[in-house]
Short mmCIF file of C-alpha atoms in Angstrom, two decimals:
data_model
loop_
_atom_site.label_atom_id
_atom_site.label_comp_id
_atom_site.label_asym_id
_atom_site.label_seq_id
_atom_site.Cartn_x
_atom_site.Cartn_y
_atom_site.Cartn_z
CA MET H 1 94.92 111.99 159.36
CA PRO H 2 98.36 111.27 157.79
CA THR H 3 100.07 114.11 155.98
CA PHE H 4 101.03 114.02 152.31
CA LEU H 5 104.68 113.33 153.18
CA GLU H 6 103.73 110.42 155.43
CA ARG H 7 101.51 108.94 152.73
CA TRP H 8 104.39 109.41 150.23
CA ARG H 9 106.81 107.52 152.48
CA ASN H 10 104.33 104.67 153.08
CA ASP H 11 103.37 104.39 149.42
CA GLU H 12 104.77 100.88 148.93
CA ASP H 13 102.75 99.95 145.81
CA GLY H 14 103.56 103.28 144.13
CA THR H 15 99.91 104.31 143.64
CA LEU H 16 100.37 107.81 145.05
CA LYS H 17 103.61 108.32 143.13
CA LYS H 18 102.01 107.27 139.84
CA ARG H 19 99.08 109.62 140.47
CA THR H 20 101.43 112.50 141.32
CA TYR H 21 103.63 111.86 138.28
CA LYS H 22 100.53 111.69 136.09
CA ILE H 23 99.32 115.07 137.37
CA LEU H 24 102.78 116.58 136.83
CA ALA H 25 102.98 115.08 133.33
CA ASN H 26 99.54 116.49 132.43
CA PHE H 27 100.59 119.87 133.81
CA ILE H 28 103.78 119.86 131.72
CA ILE H 29 101.82 118.82 128.61
CA LEU H 30 99.28 121.59 129.26
CA MET H 31 102.02 124.19 129.69
CA GLY H 32 103.74 122.93 126.55
CA LEU H 33 100.53 123.20 124.55
CA PHE H 34 99.90 126.66 126.00
CA VAL H 35 103.37 127.86 124.99
CA SER H 36 103.03 126.27 121.52
CA PHE H 37 99.67 127.94 120.94
CA GLY H 38 101.17 131.18 122.23
CA ILE H 39 103.77 131.00 119.47
CA LEU H 40 101.35 129.86 116.74
CA PHE H 41 98.29 131.90 117.74
CA PRO H 42 99.53 134.84 119.87
CA THR H 43 96.31 136.86 119.45
CA ALA H 44 94.04 134.06 120.67
CA ILE H 45 96.32 133.33 123.65
CA ALA H 46 96.37 137.05 124.51
CA VAL H 47 92.55 137.02 124.64
CA VAL H 48 92.58 133.94 126.91
CA LEU H 49 95.16 135.55 129.24
CA ASN H 50 93.06 138.73 129.42
CA VAL H 51 89.97 136.73 130.36
CA ILE H 52 91.93 134.87 133.07
CA TRP H 53 93.38 138.18 134.38
CA ILE H 54 89.95 139.85 134.52
CA THR H 55 88.47 136.79 136.32
CA LEU H 56 91.26 136.79 138.90
CA PHE H 57 90.99 140.57 139.33
CA ALA H 58 87.23 140.26 139.94
CA GLY H 59 87.88 137.48 142.49
CA VAL H 60 90.42 139.63 144.38
CA ILE H 61 88.05 142.66 144.41
CA THR H 62 85.22 140.45 145.71
CA PHE H 63 87.47 139.00 148.45
CA LEU H 64 88.65 142.46 149.60
CA THR H 65 85.10 143.85 149.49
CA LEU H 66 83.83 141.04 151.73
CA GLY H 67 86.73 141.69 154.13
CA VAL H 68 85.86 145.41 154.34
CA LEU H 69 82.18 144.58 154.98
CA VAL H 70 83.17 142.26 157.88
CA VAL H 71 85.32 145.04 159.37
CA MET H 72 82.34 147.40 159.06
CA GLY H 73 80.21 144.99 161.14
CA MET H 74 78.28 143.29 158.37
CA LYS H 75 79.35 139.78 159.29
CA LYS H 76 75.83 138.32 158.93
CA GLU H 77 75.36 139.80 155.45
CA VAL H 78 78.78 138.52 154.36
CA GLY H 79 77.81 135.02 155.59
CA GLU H 80 74.67 135.16 153.44
CA VAL H 81 76.77 136.17 150.44
CA LEU H 82 79.10 133.22 151.09
CA ASP H 83 76.07 130.90 151.25
CA ILE H 84 75.01 132.20 147.84
CA PHE H 85 78.52 131.57 146.52
CA LEU H 86 78.42 128.04 147.95
CA GLU H 87 75.08 127.25 146.28
CA GLY H 88 76.38 128.69 143.04
CA SER H 89 79.55 126.60 143.30
CA LEU H 90 77.52 123.43 143.92
CA THR H 91 75.37 124.25 140.89
CA VAL H 92 78.52 124.62 138.82
CA LEU H 93 79.74 121.24 140.12
CA ASP H 94 76.43 119.66 139.13
CA ALA H 95 76.76 121.23 135.69
CA ILE H 96 80.34 119.93 135.37
CA GLU H 97 79.22 116.44 136.41
CA PHE H 98 76.42 116.56 133.84
CA LEU H 99 78.88 117.65 131.14
CA LYS H 100 81.21 114.80 132.12
CA ARG H 101 78.38 112.26 131.75
CA LEU H 102 77.43 113.85 128.44
CA TRP H 103 81.04 113.63 127.26
CA GLU H 104 81.29 109.95 128.24
CA LYS H 105 78.04 109.22 126.38
CA PHE H 106 79.33 111.11 123.34
CA LYS H 107 82.59 109.11 123.40
CA ALA H 108 80.63 105.84 123.62
CA LEU H 109 78.52 106.85 120.60
CA VAL H 110 81.65 107.83 118.64
CA ARG H 111 83.24 104.47 119.47
CA GLU H 112 80.12 102.60 118.33
CA PHE H 113 80.02 104.62 115.12
CA LEU H 114 83.72 104.00 114.39
CA VAL H 115 83.31 100.23 114.86
CA PHE H 116 80.17 100.21 112.69
CA ALA H 117 81.70 102.39 109.94
CA ALA H 118 85.15 100.71 109.94
CA PRO H 119 84.46 98.72 106.72
CA ILE H 120 83.21 101.91 105.02
CA PHE H 121 86.44 103.73 105.88
CA ALA H 122 88.35 100.71 104.54
CA TYR H 123 86.39 100.66 101.25
CA VAL H 124 86.93 104.40 100.76
CA LEU H 125 90.67 103.98 101.35
CA ALA H 126 90.77 101.05 98.91
CA PHE H 127 88.95 103.12 96.26
CA ILE H 128 91.41 106.01 96.73
CA ILE H 129 94.28 103.52 96.24
CA TYR H 130 92.58 102.31 93.03
CA ILE H 131 92.33 105.87 91.64
CA ILE H 132 95.95 106.63 92.56
CA LEU H 133 97.18 103.37 90.99
CA LEU H 134 95.20 103.89 87.79
CA THR H 135 96.25 107.53 87.45
CA PHE H 136 99.91 106.62 88.04
CA TYR H 137 99.73 103.75 85.55
CA LYS H 138 98.02 105.83 82.85
CA ASN H 139 100.53 108.65 83.25
CA ILE H 140 103.39 106.18 82.76
CA GLY H 141 101.57 104.78 79.72
CA LYS H 142 101.48 108.20 78.05
CA THR H 143 105.18 108.00 77.25
CA TYR H 144 106.52 104.53 77.98
CA ASP H 145 105.84 100.88 77.26
CA VAL H 146 103.89 99.54 80.29
CA THR H 147 105.19 95.94 80.28
CA ILE H 148 107.80 96.41 83.03
CA ILE H 149 105.62 98.65 85.21
CA THR H 150 102.75 96.12 84.89
CA ILE H 151 104.97 93.28 86.10
CA LEU H 152 106.31 95.37 89.01
CA LEU H 153 102.84 96.55 90.09
CA THR H 154 101.51 92.99 89.90
CA ILE H 155 104.28 91.72 92.18
CA ILE H 156 103.87 94.60 94.66
CA LEU H 157 100.08 94.30 94.85
CA VAL H 158 100.05 90.50 95.18
CA VAL H 159 102.70 90.64 97.91
CA PHE H 160 100.80 93.40 99.74
CA VAL H 161 97.51 91.47 99.65
CA GLY H 162 99.33 88.27 100.62
CA ILE H 163 100.85 89.96 103.68
CA LEU H 164 97.45 91.36 104.68
CA ASN H 165 95.89 87.89 104.35
CA ARG H 166 98.68 86.05 106.14
CA PRO H 167 97.58 83.96 109.12
CA LYS H 168 98.41 85.72 112.37
CA LYS H 169 97.86 85.28 116.07
CA THR H 170 95.63 87.62 118.04
CA SER H 171 97.72 90.55 119.21
CA GLY H 172 97.60 91.68 122.82
CA ILE H 173 98.82 95.20 122.08
CA TRP H 174 95.35 96.73 122.30
CA LYS H 175 93.53 96.37 125.61
CA ARG H 176 90.28 98.14 124.73
CA GLU H 177 87.68 95.95 123.09
CA TRP H 178 86.30 98.66 120.78
CA ILE H 179 89.79 99.29 119.31
CA ILE H 180 90.24 95.55 118.67
CA ASN H 181 86.78 95.38 117.02
CA PHE H 182 87.54 98.47 114.92
CA ILE H 183 90.90 97.09 113.71
CA THR H 184 89.37 93.67 112.99
CA ARG H 185 86.47 95.10 110.94
CA PHE H 186 88.74 97.64 109.20
CA HIS H 187 91.29 94.94 108.32
CA ARG H 188 88.63 92.62 106.91
CA GLY H 189 87.00 95.45 104.95
CA PHE H 190 90.32 96.78 103.67
CA THR H 191 91.47 93.31 102.60
CA ASP H 192 88.20 92.70 100.73
CA GLY H 193 88.34 96.18 99.21
CA LEU H 194 91.94 95.74 98.13
CA GLU H 195 91.12 92.43 96.44
CA VAL H 196 88.38 94.19 94.47
CA VAL H 197 90.82 97.01 93.68
CA LEU H 198 93.36 94.46 92.45
CA PHE H 199 90.77 92.81 90.20
CA MET H 200 89.32 96.13 88.93
CA PHE H 201 92.77 97.59 88.29
CA PHE H 202 93.84 94.69 86.06
CA LEU H 203 90.41 94.71 84.40
CA THR H 204 90.40 98.44 83.56
CA MET H 205 94.10 99.31 83.25
CA ASP H 206 94.06 99.19 79.43
CA SER H 207 90.62 100.78 78.94
CA SER H 208 90.46 104.10 77.09
CA LYS H 209 86.81 104.80 77.99
CA LEU H 210 86.84 105.31 81.76
CA PHE H 211 84.35 108.13 82.46
CA PHE H 212 85.91 109.10 85.81
CA LEU H 213 89.33 109.81 84.26
CA PRO H 214 90.21 113.00 82.34
CA ASP H 215 90.52 112.73 78.55
CA ASN H 216 94.32 113.01 78.63
CA LEU H 217 94.47 109.72 80.60
CA ASN H 218 92.00 107.80 78.41
CA HIS H 219 94.58 106.77 75.83
CA GLU H 220 95.81 103.56 74.22
CA LEU H 221 98.68 101.78 75.91
CA LYS H 222 101.77 100.22 74.40
CA ALA H 223 103.03 96.88 75.74
CA GLN H 224 105.33 94.61 73.78
CA ILE H 225 108.02 91.99 74.43
CA GLY H 226 110.17 91.76 71.31
CA THR H 227 107.72 91.16 68.47
CA TYR H 228 105.03 89.78 70.81
CA ASN H 229 102.33 92.45 71.10
CA LEU H 230 100.68 92.23 74.51
CA MET H 231 97.86 94.56 73.50
CA TYR H 232 96.30 91.98 71.14
CA ARG H 233 93.49 89.91 72.58
CA GLY H 234 94.35 86.52 74.00
CA ILE H 235 91.96 84.77 71.59
CA ASN H 236 93.77 86.35 68.62
CA LEU H 237 95.54 83.39 67.00
CA SER H 238 96.94 85.30 64.03
CA ASP H 239 100.42 85.62 65.56
CA ALA H 240 102.57 84.06 68.31
CA THR H 241 99.87 81.54 69.29
CA LYS H 242 102.47 79.30 70.92
CA ILE H 243 103.56 82.08 73.30
CA THR H 244 99.95 82.79 74.36
CA VAL H 245 99.30 79.09 74.96
CA SER H 246 102.59 78.81 76.87
CA ILE H 247 101.54 81.67 79.18
CA ILE H 248 98.24 79.90 79.89
CA ILE H 249 100.01 76.56 80.50
CA ALA H 250 102.52 78.23 82.83
CA THR H 251 99.72 79.93 84.82
CA VAL H 252 97.62 76.77 85.21
CA SER H 253 100.66 74.60 85.99
CA LEU H 254 101.86 76.96 88.71
CA GLU H 255 98.42 77.10 90.31
CA ILE H 256 98.16 73.29 90.25
CA LEU H 257 101.64 73.05 91.80
CA ARG H 258 100.61 75.50 94.54
CA MET H 259 97.53 73.41 95.30
CA ILE H 260 99.59 70.17 95.43
CA ILE H 261 102.09 71.76 97.83
CA LYS H 262 99.23 72.94 100.04
CA LEU H 263 97.75 69.42 100.06
CA ILE H 264 101.15 68.00 101.05
CA ALA H 265 101.48 70.58 103.83
CA MET H 266 97.98 69.74 105.13
CA ALA H 267 98.74 66.01 104.95
CA LYS H 268 101.94 66.56 106.93
CA LEU H 269 99.96 68.44 109.56
CA HIS H 270 97.44 65.59 109.83
CA TYR H 271 100.29 63.05 109.97
CA SER H 272 101.70 64.83 113.04
CA ASP H 273 98.24 64.93 114.63
CA LEU H 274 97.80 61.19 114.09
CA ILE H 275 101.13 60.49 115.80
CA GLU H 276 100.06 62.59 118.79
CA GLU H 277 96.71 60.77 118.96
CA GLU H 278 98.41 57.36 118.85
CA LYS H 279 100.61 58.33 121.81
CA LEU H 280 97.46 58.66 123.91
CA THR H 281 96.02 55.28 122.85
CA THR H 282 97.19 51.72 122.33
CA PHE H 283 96.18 51.83 118.67
CA VAL H 284 99.18 52.33 116.36
CA ARG H 285 98.99 52.51 112.56
CA LEU H 286 101.65 51.31 110.19
CA LYS H 287 103.64 54.14 108.65
CA HIS H 288 102.26 53.70 105.13
CA VAL H 289 98.69 53.49 106.52
CA ARG H 290 99.25 56.68 108.48
CA ILE H 291 100.51 58.41 105.33
CA LYS H 292 97.47 57.24 103.34
CA ASP H 293 95.07 58.40 106.08
CA SER H 294 96.81 61.79 106.27
CA ILE H 295 96.53 62.31 102.50
CA LYS H 296 92.85 61.32 102.53
CA MET H 297 92.09 63.66 105.41
CA ALA H 298 93.91 66.54 103.70
CA PHE H 299 92.13 65.86 100.41
CA TYR H 300 88.62 65.67 101.84
CA GLU H 301 89.24 68.72 104.00
CA SER H 302 90.46 70.69 100.96
CA LYS H 303 87.98 69.24 98.48
CA GLU H 304 85.64 72.24 98.57
CA GLY H 305 88.57 74.65 98.28
CA LEU H 306 89.94 72.61 95.38
CA THR H 307 86.60 72.91 93.55
CA ARG H 308 86.58 76.67 94.12
CA PHE H 309 90.19 76.90 92.97
CA ILE H 310 89.47 75.10 89.67
CA THR H 311 86.33 77.18 89.03
CA TYR H 312 87.96 80.49 89.91
CA ASN H 313 91.03 80.01 87.72
CA THR H 314 89.01 78.61 84.80
CA VAL H 315 86.60 81.56 84.80
CA LEU H 316 89.45 84.06 85.19
CA LEU H 317 91.41 82.58 82.29
CA ILE H 318 88.38 82.45 79.99
CA VAL H 319 87.45 86.06 80.82
CA PHE H 320 90.99 87.34 80.37
CA LEU H 321 91.30 85.61 76.99
CA PHE H 322 88.89 88.22 75.62
CA PHE H 323 91.13 91.02 76.85
CA PRO H 324 94.67 92.05 75.82
CA ARG H 325 97.39 89.48 76.45
CA LEU H 326 98.86 91.89 79.00
CA LYS H 327 96.28 90.58 81.47
CA LEU H 328 97.39 86.99 80.86
CA LEU H 329 100.92 88.13 81.65
CA THR H 330 99.70 89.57 84.97
CA LEU H 331 98.12 86.18 85.77
CA VAL H 332 101.36 84.26 85.34
CA VAL H 333 103.31 86.93 87.30
CA ALA H 334 100.69 86.77 90.08
CA SER H 335 100.97 82.96 90.14
CA ILE H 336 104.78 83.08 90.42
CA THR H 337 104.55 85.71 93.18
CA GLY H 338 101.90 83.67 95.03
CA PHE H 339 104.08 80.56 94.78
CA ILE H 340 107.06 82.40 96.29
CA LEU H 341 104.85 83.79 99.07
CA ASP H 342 103.64 80.27 99.86
CA LEU H 343 107.24 79.18 100.33
CA LEU H 344 108.16 82.21 102.45
CA ILE H 345 104.98 82.36 104.58
CA ARG H 346 104.46 78.71 105.50
CA GLY H 347 101.21 79.48 107.32
CA ARG H 348 99.55 80.12 103.93
CA LEU H 349 100.00 76.43 103.07
CA THR H 350 97.77 75.19 105.89
CA ILE H 351 94.83 77.58 105.51
CA LYS H 352 91.89 75.17 105.41
CA GLN H 353 89.57 77.36 103.34
CA ASN H 354 90.01 80.41 101.14
CA THR H 355 88.43 83.43 102.82
CA ASP H 356 89.19 86.05 100.17
CA LEU H 357 86.26 88.03 98.78
CA LEU H 358 86.55 86.84 95.17
CA SER H 359 86.53 83.18 96.23
CA ARG H 360 83.45 83.80 98.39
CA LEU H 361 81.66 85.58 95.53
CA MET H 362 82.62 82.82 93.10
CA ALA H 363 81.32 80.18 95.50
CA LYS H 364 78.04 82.02 95.89
CA ALA H 365 77.64 82.65 92.13
CA PHE H 366 78.25 79.03 91.12
CA GLY H 367 76.80 77.40 94.24
CA ILE H 368 80.05 75.70 95.24
#
């Protein structure tokens, strides 16, 4: 049988070295933890050291006692004692093996639970973010005009959600399937939860009757640009009607422009696909025919999304008209931010169907 040194020299694939280094690393980590706990919890470590010392002392006494008995001619009796120790050791090994299987089963159950509960963790985190945002916003509103902070928060939140929703390739960082499933479910749940948070925040930010907030935060807000009071309802036509209508026109125009750019991007993608297809066949379209076919394909592919887009923005505008104009301002800021994101993250332009939660709910509510 080869010795350890011979096996070390012949270890061409490095398996033995890796195993040895792993054992040494675990030993160093264990010693580091032991020293750290000794500094942080000296009393507990002292108890552990005493238990280890007593166990070793008992082992030494037992060993010496058995040696004395052999010297005294009780070799047979000592052999029987060793047999008992052997059976006891095997029982301990069985118990350790059982505990290992139990631990593996427990880890499997924990993994299953984490994957199952990932969306719940995401929703809880999204709700905590909502409370923090609302509390921060209301505290600012105690003393200051909230126009600037509303614009900044709108930009930050829209950018954050846009980054979360950006198209991305499957990452190969995580090797374990349960981790990938957990991250996927958590990401989807957190994105949905954050979209609801975004909607609820803008819906409730000016309310002074939120039961879950303390009385000192349920106060009226002040938001004004020059003489244009943003706390009047959008349907209030008694003053600055032209500004309100201009905000609505700007919002709708930007959203239409975003949709047109997305259609152009989809058409360009189809145009490239048609060229690739024609290389494999003898059939070649004229350039203007190819352009027309690409536009038609992009339009029919995006037709359902276009319907949802029109419905969603129409409903949102009508609803927000019954609230303070500050919400209409957030809509136009969100549209500008979304437009800039579309230009910076080109992958957003070729998403074939909206997968955000509000679009899905709108589609289900109106049967579109």
